Short mmCIF file of C-alpha atoms in Angstrom, two decimals:
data_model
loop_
_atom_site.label_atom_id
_atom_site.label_comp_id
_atom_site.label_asym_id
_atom_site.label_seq_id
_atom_site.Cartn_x
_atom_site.Cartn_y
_atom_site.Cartn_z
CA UNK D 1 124.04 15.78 17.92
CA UNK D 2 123.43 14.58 21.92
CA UNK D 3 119.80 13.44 20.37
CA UNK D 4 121.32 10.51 18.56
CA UNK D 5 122.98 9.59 21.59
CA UNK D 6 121.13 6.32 23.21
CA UNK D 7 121.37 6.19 26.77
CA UNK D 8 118.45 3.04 26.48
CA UNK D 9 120.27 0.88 24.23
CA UNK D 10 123.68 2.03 27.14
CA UNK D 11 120.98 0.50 29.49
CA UNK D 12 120.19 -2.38 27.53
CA UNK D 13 123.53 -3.46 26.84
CA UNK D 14 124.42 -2.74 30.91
CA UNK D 15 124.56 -6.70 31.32
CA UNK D 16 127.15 -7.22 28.72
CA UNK D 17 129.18 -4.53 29.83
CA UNK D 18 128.87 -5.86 33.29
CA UNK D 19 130.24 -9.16 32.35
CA UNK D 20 133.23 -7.23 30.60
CA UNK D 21 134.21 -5.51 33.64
CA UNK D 22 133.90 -8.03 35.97
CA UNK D 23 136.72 -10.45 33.47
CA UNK D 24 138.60 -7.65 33.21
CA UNK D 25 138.81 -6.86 36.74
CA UNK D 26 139.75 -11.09 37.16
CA UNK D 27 142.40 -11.18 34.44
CA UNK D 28 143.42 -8.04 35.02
CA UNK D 29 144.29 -9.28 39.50
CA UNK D 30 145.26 -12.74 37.98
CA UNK D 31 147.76 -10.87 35.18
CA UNK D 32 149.56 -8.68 38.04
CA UNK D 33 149.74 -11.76 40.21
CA UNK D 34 151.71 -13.39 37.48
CA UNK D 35 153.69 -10.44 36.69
CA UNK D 36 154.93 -10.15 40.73
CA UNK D 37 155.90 -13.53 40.41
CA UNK D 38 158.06 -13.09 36.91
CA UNK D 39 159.24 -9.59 38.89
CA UNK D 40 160.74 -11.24 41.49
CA UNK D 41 162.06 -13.68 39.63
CA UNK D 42 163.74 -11.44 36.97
CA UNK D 43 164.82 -8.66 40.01
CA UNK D 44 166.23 -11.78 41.94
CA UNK D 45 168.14 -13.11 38.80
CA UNK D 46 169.12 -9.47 37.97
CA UNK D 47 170.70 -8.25 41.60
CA UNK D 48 172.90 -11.37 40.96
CA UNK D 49 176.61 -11.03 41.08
CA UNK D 50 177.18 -13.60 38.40
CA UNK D 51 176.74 -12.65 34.30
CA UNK D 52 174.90 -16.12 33.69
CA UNK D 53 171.85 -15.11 35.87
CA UNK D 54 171.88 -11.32 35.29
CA UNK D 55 172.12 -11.20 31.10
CA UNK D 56 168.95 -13.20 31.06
CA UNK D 57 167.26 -11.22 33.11
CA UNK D 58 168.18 -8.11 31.78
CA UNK D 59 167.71 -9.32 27.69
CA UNK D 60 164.24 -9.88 28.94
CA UNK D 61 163.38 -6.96 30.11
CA UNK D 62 164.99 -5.16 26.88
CA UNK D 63 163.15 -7.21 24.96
CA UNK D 64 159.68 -7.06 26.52
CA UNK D 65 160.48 -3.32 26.85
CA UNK D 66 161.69 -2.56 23.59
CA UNK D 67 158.75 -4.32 21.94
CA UNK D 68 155.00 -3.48 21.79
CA UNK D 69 152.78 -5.61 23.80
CA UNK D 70 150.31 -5.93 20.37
CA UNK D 71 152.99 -7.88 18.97
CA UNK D 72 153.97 -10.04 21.99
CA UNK D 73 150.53 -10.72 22.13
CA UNK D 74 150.36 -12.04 18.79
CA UNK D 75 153.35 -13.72 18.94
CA UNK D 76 151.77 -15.84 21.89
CA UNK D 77 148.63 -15.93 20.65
CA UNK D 78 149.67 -16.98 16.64
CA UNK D 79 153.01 -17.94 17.04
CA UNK D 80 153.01 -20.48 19.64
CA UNK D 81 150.50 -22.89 18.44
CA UNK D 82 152.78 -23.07 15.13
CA UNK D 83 155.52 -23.77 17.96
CA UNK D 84 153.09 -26.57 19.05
CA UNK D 85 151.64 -25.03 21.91
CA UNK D 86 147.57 -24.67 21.79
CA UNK D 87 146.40 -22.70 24.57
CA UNK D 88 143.02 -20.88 25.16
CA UNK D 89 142.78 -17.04 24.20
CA UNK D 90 142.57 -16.16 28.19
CA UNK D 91 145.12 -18.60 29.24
CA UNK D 92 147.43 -16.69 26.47
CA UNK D 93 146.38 -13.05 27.21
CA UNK D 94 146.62 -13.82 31.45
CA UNK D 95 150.13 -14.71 30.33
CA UNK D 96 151.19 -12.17 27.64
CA UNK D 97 150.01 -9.51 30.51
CA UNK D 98 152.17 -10.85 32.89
CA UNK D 99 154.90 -11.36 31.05
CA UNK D 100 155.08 -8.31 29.86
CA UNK D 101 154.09 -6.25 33.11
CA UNK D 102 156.16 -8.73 35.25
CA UNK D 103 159.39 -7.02 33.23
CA UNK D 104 158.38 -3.68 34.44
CA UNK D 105 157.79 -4.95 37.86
CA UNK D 106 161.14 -6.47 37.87
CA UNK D 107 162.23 -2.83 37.58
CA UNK D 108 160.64 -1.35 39.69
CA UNK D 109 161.37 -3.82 42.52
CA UNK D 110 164.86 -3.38 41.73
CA UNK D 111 164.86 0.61 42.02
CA UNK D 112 163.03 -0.35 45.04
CA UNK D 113 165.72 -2.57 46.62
CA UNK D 114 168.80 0.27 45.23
CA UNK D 115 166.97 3.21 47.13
CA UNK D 116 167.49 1.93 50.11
CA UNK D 117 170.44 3.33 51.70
CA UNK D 118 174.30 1.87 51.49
CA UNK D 119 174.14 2.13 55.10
CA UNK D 120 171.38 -0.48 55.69
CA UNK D 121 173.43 -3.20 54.28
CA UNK D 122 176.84 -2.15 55.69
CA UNK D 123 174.91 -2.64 59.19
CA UNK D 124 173.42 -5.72 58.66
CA UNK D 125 176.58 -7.16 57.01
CA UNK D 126 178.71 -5.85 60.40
CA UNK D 127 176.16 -7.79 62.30
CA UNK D 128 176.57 -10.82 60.96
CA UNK D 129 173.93 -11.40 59.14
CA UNK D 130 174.12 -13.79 55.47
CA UNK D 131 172.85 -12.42 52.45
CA UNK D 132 169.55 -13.81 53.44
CA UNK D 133 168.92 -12.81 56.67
CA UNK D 134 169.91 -9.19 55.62
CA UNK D 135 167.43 -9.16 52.70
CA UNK D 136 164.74 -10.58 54.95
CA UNK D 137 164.99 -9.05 57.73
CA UNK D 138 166.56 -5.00 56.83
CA UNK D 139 166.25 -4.56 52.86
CA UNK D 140 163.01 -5.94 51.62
CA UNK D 141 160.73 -4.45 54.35
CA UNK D 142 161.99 -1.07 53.39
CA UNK D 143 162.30 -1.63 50.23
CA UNK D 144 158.36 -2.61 49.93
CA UNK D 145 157.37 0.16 51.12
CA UNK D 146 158.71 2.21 48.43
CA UNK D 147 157.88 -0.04 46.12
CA UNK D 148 154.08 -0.57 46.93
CA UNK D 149 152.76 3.15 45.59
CA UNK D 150 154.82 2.40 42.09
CA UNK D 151 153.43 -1.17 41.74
CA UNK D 152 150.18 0.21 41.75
CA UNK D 153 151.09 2.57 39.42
CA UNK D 154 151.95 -0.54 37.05
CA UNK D 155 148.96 -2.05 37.67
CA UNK D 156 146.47 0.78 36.60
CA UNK D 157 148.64 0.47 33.25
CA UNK D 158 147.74 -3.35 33.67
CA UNK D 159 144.44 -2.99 33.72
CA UNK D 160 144.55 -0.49 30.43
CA UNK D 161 146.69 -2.95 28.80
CA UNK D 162 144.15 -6.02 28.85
CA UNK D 163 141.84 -4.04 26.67
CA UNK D 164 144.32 -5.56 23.50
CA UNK D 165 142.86 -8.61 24.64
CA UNK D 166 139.72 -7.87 22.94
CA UNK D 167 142.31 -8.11 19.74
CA UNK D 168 142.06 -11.96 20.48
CA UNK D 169 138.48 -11.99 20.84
CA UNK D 170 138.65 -12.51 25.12
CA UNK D 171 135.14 -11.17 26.11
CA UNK D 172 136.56 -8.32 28.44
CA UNK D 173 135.06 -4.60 29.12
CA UNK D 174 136.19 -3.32 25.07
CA UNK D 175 135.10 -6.56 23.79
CA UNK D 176 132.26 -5.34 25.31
CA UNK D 177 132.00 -2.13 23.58
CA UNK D 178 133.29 -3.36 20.57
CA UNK D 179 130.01 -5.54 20.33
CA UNK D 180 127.63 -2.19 20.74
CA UNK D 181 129.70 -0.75 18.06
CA UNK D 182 129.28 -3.08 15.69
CA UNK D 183 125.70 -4.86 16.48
CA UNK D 184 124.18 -1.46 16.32
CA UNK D 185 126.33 0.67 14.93
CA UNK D 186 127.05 2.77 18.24
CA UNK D 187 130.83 3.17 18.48
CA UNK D 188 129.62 6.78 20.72
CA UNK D 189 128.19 4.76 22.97
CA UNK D 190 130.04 1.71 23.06
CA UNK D 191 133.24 3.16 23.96
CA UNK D 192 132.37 6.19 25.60
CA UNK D 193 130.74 3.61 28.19
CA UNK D 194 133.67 1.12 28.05
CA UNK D 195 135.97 4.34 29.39
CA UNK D 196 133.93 5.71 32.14
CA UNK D 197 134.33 1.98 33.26
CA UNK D 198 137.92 2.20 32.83
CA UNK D 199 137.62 5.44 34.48
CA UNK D 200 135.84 4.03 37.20
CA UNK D 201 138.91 1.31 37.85
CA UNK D 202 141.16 3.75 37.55
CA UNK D 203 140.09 5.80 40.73
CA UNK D 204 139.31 2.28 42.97
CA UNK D 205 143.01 1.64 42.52
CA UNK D 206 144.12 5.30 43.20
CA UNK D 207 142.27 5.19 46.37
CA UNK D 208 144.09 1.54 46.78
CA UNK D 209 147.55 3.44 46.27
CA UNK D 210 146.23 6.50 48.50
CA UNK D 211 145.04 4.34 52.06
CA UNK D 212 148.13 2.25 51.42
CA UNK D 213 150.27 5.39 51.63
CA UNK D 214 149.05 6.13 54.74
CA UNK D 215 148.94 3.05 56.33
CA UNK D 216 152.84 2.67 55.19
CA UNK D 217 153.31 6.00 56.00
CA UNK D 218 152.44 5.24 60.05
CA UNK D 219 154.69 3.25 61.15
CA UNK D 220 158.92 3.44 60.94
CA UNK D 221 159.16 6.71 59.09
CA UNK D 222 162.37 7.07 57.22
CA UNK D 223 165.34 9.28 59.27
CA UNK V 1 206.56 -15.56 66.37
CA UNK V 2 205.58 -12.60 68.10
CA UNK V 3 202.41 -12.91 69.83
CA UNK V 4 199.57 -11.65 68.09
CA UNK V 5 197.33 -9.20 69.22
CA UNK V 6 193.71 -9.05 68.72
CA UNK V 7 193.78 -7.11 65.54
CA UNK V 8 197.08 -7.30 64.34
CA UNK V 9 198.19 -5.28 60.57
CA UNK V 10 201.14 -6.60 59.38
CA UNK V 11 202.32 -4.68 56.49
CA UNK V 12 198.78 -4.16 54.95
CA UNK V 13 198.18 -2.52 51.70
CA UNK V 14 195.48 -1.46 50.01
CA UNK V 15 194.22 0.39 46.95
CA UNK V 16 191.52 1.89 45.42
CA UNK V 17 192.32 2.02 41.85
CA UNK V 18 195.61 4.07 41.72
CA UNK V 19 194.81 5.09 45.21
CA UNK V 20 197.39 4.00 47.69
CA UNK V 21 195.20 4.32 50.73
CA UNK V 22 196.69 2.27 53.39
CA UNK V 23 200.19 2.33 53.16
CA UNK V 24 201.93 -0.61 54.75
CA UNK V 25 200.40 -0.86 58.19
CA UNK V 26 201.42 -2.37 60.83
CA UNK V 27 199.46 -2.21 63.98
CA UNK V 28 198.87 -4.90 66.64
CA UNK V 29 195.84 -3.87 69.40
CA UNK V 30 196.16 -6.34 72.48
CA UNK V 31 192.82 -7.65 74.06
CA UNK V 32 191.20 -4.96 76.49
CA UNK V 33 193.57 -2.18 74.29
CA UNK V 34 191.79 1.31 73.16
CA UNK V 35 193.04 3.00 70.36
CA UNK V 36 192.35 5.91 68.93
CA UNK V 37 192.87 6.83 65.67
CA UNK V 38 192.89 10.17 64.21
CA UNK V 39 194.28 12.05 61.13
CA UNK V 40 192.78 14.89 58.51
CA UNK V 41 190.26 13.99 56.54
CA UNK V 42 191.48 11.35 53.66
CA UNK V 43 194.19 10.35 55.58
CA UNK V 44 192.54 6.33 55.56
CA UNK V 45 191.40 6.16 59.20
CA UNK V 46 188.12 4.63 58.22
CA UNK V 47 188.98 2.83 55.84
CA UNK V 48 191.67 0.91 57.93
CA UNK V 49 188.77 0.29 60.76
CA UNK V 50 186.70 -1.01 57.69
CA UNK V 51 188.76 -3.46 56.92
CA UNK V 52 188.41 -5.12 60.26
CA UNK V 53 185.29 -6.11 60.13
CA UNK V 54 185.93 -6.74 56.00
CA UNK V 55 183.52 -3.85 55.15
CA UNK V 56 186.97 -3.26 52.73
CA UNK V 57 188.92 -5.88 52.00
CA UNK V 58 192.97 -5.62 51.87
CA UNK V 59 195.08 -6.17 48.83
CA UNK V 60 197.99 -7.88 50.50
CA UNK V 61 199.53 -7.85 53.88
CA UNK V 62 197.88 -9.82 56.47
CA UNK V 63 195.70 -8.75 58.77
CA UNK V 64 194.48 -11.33 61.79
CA UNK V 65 191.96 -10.23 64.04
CA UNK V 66 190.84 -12.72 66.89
CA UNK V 67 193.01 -15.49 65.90
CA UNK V 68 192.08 -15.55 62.17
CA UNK V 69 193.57 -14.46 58.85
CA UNK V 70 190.99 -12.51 56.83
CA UNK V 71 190.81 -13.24 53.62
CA UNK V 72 191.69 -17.08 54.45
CA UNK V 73 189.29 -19.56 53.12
CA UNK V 74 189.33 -21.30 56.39
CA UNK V 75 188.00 -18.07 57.55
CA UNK V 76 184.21 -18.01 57.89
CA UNK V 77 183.86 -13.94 58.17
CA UNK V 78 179.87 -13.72 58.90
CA UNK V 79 180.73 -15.74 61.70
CA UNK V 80 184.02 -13.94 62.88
CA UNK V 81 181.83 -10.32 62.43
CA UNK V 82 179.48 -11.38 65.52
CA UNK V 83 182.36 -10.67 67.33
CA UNK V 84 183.39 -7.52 66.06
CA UNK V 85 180.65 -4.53 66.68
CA UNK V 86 180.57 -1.33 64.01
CA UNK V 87 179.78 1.83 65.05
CA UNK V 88 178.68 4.40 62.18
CA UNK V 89 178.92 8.08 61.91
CA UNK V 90 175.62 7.74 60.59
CA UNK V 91 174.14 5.52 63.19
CA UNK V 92 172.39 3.33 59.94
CA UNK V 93 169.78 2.00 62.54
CA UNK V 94 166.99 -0.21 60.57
CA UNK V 95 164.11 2.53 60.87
CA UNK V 96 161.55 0.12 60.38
CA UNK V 97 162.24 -1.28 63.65
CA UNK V 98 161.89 0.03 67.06
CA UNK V 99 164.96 0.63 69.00
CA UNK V 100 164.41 -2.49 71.05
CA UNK V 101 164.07 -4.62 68.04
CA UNK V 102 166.83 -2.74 66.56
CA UNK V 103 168.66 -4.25 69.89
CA UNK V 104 167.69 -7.21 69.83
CA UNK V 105 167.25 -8.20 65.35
CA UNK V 106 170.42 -9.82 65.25
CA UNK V 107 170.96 -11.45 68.63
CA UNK V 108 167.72 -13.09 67.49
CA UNK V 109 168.49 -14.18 64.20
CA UNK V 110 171.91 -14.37 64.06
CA UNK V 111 173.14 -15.33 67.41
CA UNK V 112 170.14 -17.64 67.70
CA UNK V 113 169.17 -16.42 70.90
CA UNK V 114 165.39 -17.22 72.22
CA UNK V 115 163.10 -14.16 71.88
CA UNK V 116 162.40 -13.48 75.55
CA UNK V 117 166.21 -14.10 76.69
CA UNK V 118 167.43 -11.05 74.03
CA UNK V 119 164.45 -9.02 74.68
CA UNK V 120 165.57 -9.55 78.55
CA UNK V 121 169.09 -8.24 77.62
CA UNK V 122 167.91 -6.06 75.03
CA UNK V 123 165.79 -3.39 77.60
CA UNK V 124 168.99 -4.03 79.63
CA UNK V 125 170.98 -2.42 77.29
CA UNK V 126 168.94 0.48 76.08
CA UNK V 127 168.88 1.09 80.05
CA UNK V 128 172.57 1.23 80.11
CA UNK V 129 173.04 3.57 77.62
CA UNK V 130 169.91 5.76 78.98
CA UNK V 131 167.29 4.81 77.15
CA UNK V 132 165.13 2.58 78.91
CA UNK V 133 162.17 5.21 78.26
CA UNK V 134 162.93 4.93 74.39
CA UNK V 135 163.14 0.53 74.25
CA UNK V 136 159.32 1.01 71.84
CA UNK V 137 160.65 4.19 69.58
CA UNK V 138 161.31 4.06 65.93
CA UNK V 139 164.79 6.04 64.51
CA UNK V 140 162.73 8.97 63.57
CA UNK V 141 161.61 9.53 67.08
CA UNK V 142 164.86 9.87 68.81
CA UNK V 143 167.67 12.61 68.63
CA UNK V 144 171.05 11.90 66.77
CA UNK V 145 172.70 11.27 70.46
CA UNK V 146 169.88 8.88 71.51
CA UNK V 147 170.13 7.27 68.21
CA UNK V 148 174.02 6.95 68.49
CA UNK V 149 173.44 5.31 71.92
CA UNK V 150 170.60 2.53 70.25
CA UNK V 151 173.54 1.60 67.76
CA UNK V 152 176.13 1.09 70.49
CA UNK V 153 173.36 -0.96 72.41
CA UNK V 154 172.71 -3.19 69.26
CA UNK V 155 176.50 -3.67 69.18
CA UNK V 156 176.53 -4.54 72.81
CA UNK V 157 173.82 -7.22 72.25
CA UNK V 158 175.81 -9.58 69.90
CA UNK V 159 178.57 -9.55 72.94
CA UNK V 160 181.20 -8.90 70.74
CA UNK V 161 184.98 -8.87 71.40
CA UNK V 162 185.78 -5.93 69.66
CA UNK V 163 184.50 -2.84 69.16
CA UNK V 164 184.91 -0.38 66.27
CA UNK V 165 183.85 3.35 66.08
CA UNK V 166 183.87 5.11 63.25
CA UNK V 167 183.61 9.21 63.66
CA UNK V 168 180.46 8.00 66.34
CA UNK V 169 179.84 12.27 67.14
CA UNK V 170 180.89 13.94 64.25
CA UNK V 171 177.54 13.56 62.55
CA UNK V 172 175.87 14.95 66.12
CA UNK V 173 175.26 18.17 67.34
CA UNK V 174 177.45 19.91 70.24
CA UNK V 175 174.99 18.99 73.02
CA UNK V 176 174.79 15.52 71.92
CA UNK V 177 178.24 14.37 72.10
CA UNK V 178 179.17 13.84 75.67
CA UNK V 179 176.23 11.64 75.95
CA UNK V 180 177.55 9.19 73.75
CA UNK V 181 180.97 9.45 74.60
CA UNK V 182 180.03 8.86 78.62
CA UNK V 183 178.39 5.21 76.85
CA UNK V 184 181.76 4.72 75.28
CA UNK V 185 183.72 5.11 78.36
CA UNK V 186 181.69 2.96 80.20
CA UNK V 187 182.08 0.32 77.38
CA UNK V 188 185.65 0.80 77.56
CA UNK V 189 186.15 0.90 81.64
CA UNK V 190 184.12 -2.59 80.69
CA UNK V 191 187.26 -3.65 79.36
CA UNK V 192 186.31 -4.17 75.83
CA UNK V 193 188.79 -4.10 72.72
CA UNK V 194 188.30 -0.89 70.91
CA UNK V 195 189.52 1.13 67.96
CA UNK V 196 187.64 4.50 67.54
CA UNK V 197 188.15 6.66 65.25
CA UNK V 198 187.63 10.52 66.82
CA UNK V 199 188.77 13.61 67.34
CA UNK V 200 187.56 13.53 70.87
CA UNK V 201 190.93 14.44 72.72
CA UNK V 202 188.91 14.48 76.11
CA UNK V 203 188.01 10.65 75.21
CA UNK V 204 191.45 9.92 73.93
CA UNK V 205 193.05 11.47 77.29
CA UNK V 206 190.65 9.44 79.39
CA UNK V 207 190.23 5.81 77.95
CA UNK V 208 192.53 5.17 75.18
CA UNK V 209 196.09 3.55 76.07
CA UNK V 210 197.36 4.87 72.36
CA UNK V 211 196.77 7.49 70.00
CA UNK V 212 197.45 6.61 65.95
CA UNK V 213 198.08 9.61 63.83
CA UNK V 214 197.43 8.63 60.34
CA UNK V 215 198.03 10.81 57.15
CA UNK V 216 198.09 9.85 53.39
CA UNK V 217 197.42 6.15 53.97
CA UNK V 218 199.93 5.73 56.98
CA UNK V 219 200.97 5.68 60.21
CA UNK V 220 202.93 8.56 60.51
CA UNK V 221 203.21 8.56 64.76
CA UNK V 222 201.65 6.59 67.75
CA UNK V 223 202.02 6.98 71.43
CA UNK V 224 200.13 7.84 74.63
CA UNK V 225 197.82 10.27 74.36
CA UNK V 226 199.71 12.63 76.95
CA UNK V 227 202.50 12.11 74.48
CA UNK V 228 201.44 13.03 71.01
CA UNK V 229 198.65 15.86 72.43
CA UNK V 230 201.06 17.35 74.46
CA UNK V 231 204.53 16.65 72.18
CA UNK V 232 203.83 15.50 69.21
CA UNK V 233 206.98 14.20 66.92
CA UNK V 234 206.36 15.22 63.71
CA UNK V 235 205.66 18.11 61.39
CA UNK V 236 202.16 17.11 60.12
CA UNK V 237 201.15 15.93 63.29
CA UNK V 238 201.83 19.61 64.92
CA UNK V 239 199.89 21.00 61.47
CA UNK V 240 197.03 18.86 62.32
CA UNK V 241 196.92 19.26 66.11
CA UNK V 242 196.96 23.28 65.26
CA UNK V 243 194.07 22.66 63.77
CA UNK V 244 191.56 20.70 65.23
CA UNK V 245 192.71 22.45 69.04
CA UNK V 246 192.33 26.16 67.70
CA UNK V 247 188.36 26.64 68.46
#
């Protein structure tokens, strides 16, 4: 069995696969840029008091979560350009990731912002402080801190999630494997390879979620 | 007109849902007046404070506190709270900040004060309530009395005209309390406009000009403190007094 395993044609193909990570690792930090910014967007819009900002917001999310990403990602990738809109395969999987991640952001943001204690706000508002000074200055530093171990959380699943882009033929880490499969016939080795990769991103943004911990965890501890 | 007091409740109501919880007050607290409120547990003695500072607001009735009518559009009430300062049970000190920055936050941002001035004041403060070895200490590293006395100090900073307390010891331990009540004498001796809500009768018989007894959402009797500790008027207040003097 392990004697029809190629480790030399692994080897061969290390330059391709190299290439794969290194796009995925780009439009994988480019994707969960994008999704912070539609997070705090849709969590801003969604901690409104008024029905006209928070529906949106909150259909959104329902949708985006109530749907599979494969078919968001063909809607944007087929659908639009019958809409009219023509964009390159990256351009449209950098933006189906965050679209669709920046919905669970917004969530977790917001659980993020609701932990932090009735109390918090009651002060700030006795003190005098508007809306935005008290969100500035008392809730959102807290609040990130919870948040940050979570939002890396979201961002491993990121990362797993921009292998569909090889589904639109973006030359990323499966595309990668997808090519050994098929040019020679190695799906073993292909994607066996592709996941140790994966694997291998995986623990570098553990060990991101792990020293952040305990560089939040210094300074200000909770009473 | 009759003059008006400080914080003056003229026949204030309010609700919550089917819940009559304050039950047409009427109270008026003159400038440089301590009061002390105190009633069992549900009776609406922090929820009346609360709705000083508008941390409740009132269904009707009017209630006027420095001059203005809350609930008045004319009434700016972000402004009007940097002049009212809110003591919690739970102290709710920001415990990402240190106890000077707790201080000196909204002096800073609020009261628009430079940096250097309110950091001045700020280690002032935290001296005069016994804590000028704490001014760089987060939340977590103090005691529930020390933390108390950081909250009264960040009140202090905003120079406010009124002061509310609201149950400041009952969330501290035994040794704890008479530190922060010996703060809130001084801040009353200062001559500053107080309603605190306690059960501190040693406070009550040393600082405050009038005791409130509230039960069910009213006022059921007010007078000295002399008066209603030693001869209280009414059957519930007697019930109550029973109680809380017992151990």
């Amino acid at each position: 069995m392990l004697e029809n395993f190629s480790f030399r044609t692994i080897v061969e193909y290390l330059p391709l696969f190299g290439q794969g990570l290194f796009t995925t690792v780009w439009l994988s930090a480019l994707s969960f840029v994008g999704a912070l910014a539609v997070g705090i967007v849709l969590c801003a819009m969604n901690l409104q008091r008024g029905f006209l900002f928070r529906a949106p917001a909150k259909a959104y999310i329902d949708a985006v979560r109530a749907t599979p990403l494969l078919a968001q990602l063909y809607f944007l990738y087929f659908g639009l350009p019958r809409l009219g809109f023509v964009l390159p395969e990256l351009v449209v999987g950098i933006l189906a990731l965050s679209l669709n991640s920046g919905a669970y952001v917004a969530e977790i943001i917001r659980a993020g912002i609701l932990s932090i204690p009735r109390g918090q706000v009651e002060a700030s508002v006795a003190s005098g402080m508007t809306y935005v000074q008290r969100m500035r200055l008392v809730i959102l530093p807290q609040a990130f801190k919870v948040t940050i171990p979570p939002l890396l959380g979201q961002a491993i699943v990121l990362v797993k999630d921009s292998a569909l882009l090889s589904l639109i033929s973006v030359a990323e880490l499966t595309r990668a494997g997808q090519l050994l499969a098929s040019d020679r016939f190695m799906p073993a080795e292909g994607f066996l390879t592709i996941a140790a990769f994966y694997l291998l991103l995986y623990y570098c943004l553990k060990g991101l979620a792990a020293l952040s911990g305990r560089w939040l965890g210094t300074a200000g501890a909770r009473t | 007109m009759t003059k008006t007091g400080m914080i003056d409740f003229r026949g204030v109501n309010k609700w919550f849902g089917a819940l009559n919880v304050l039950k047409d007050i009427t109270l008026s607290v003159e400038p440089r007046e301590v009061v002390v409120v105190c009633g069992p547990s549900g009776s609406g003695k922090s929820t009346l404070i609360r709705c000083i500072n508008g941390l409740e607001t009132i269904k009707d009735g009017d209630l006027i506190v420095d001059g203005q009518r809350l609930g008045d559009p004319a009434t700016n009430m972000t402004q009007l709270r940097t002049e009212i300062g809110f003591v919690f049970q739970s102290f709710n000190l920001y415990p990402h900040k240190t106890a000077l920055e707790n201080v000196t936050l909204a002096p800073i941002h609020v009261r628009k004060i430079p940096r250097t001035e309110a950091e001045h004041a700020g280690r002032e403060l935290l001296a005069k309530v016994g804590l000028a070895d704490k001014v760089n200490a987060y939340p977590a590293q103090l005691s529930g009395g020390q933390q108390q006395r950081v909250a009264i100090a960040r009140c202090l900073g905003m120079r406010p005209k009124i002061m509310l307390f609201d149950e400041p010891t009952s969330a501290l331990d035994p040794e704890m309390i008479s530190e922060v009540l010996d703060v809130m004498v001084a801040v009353a001796e200062e001559g500053m406009t107080m309603m605190v809500v306690t059960h501190e009768m040693g406070f009550a018989r040393k600082v405050a000009r009038r005791v409130v007894f509230m039960d069910a959402g009213a006022i059921v009797e007010s007078g000295t403190p002399d008066e209603f500790f030693s001869h209280p008027r009414t059957d519930r207040s007697r019930a109550f007094l029973s109680k809380i003097l017992r151990h």
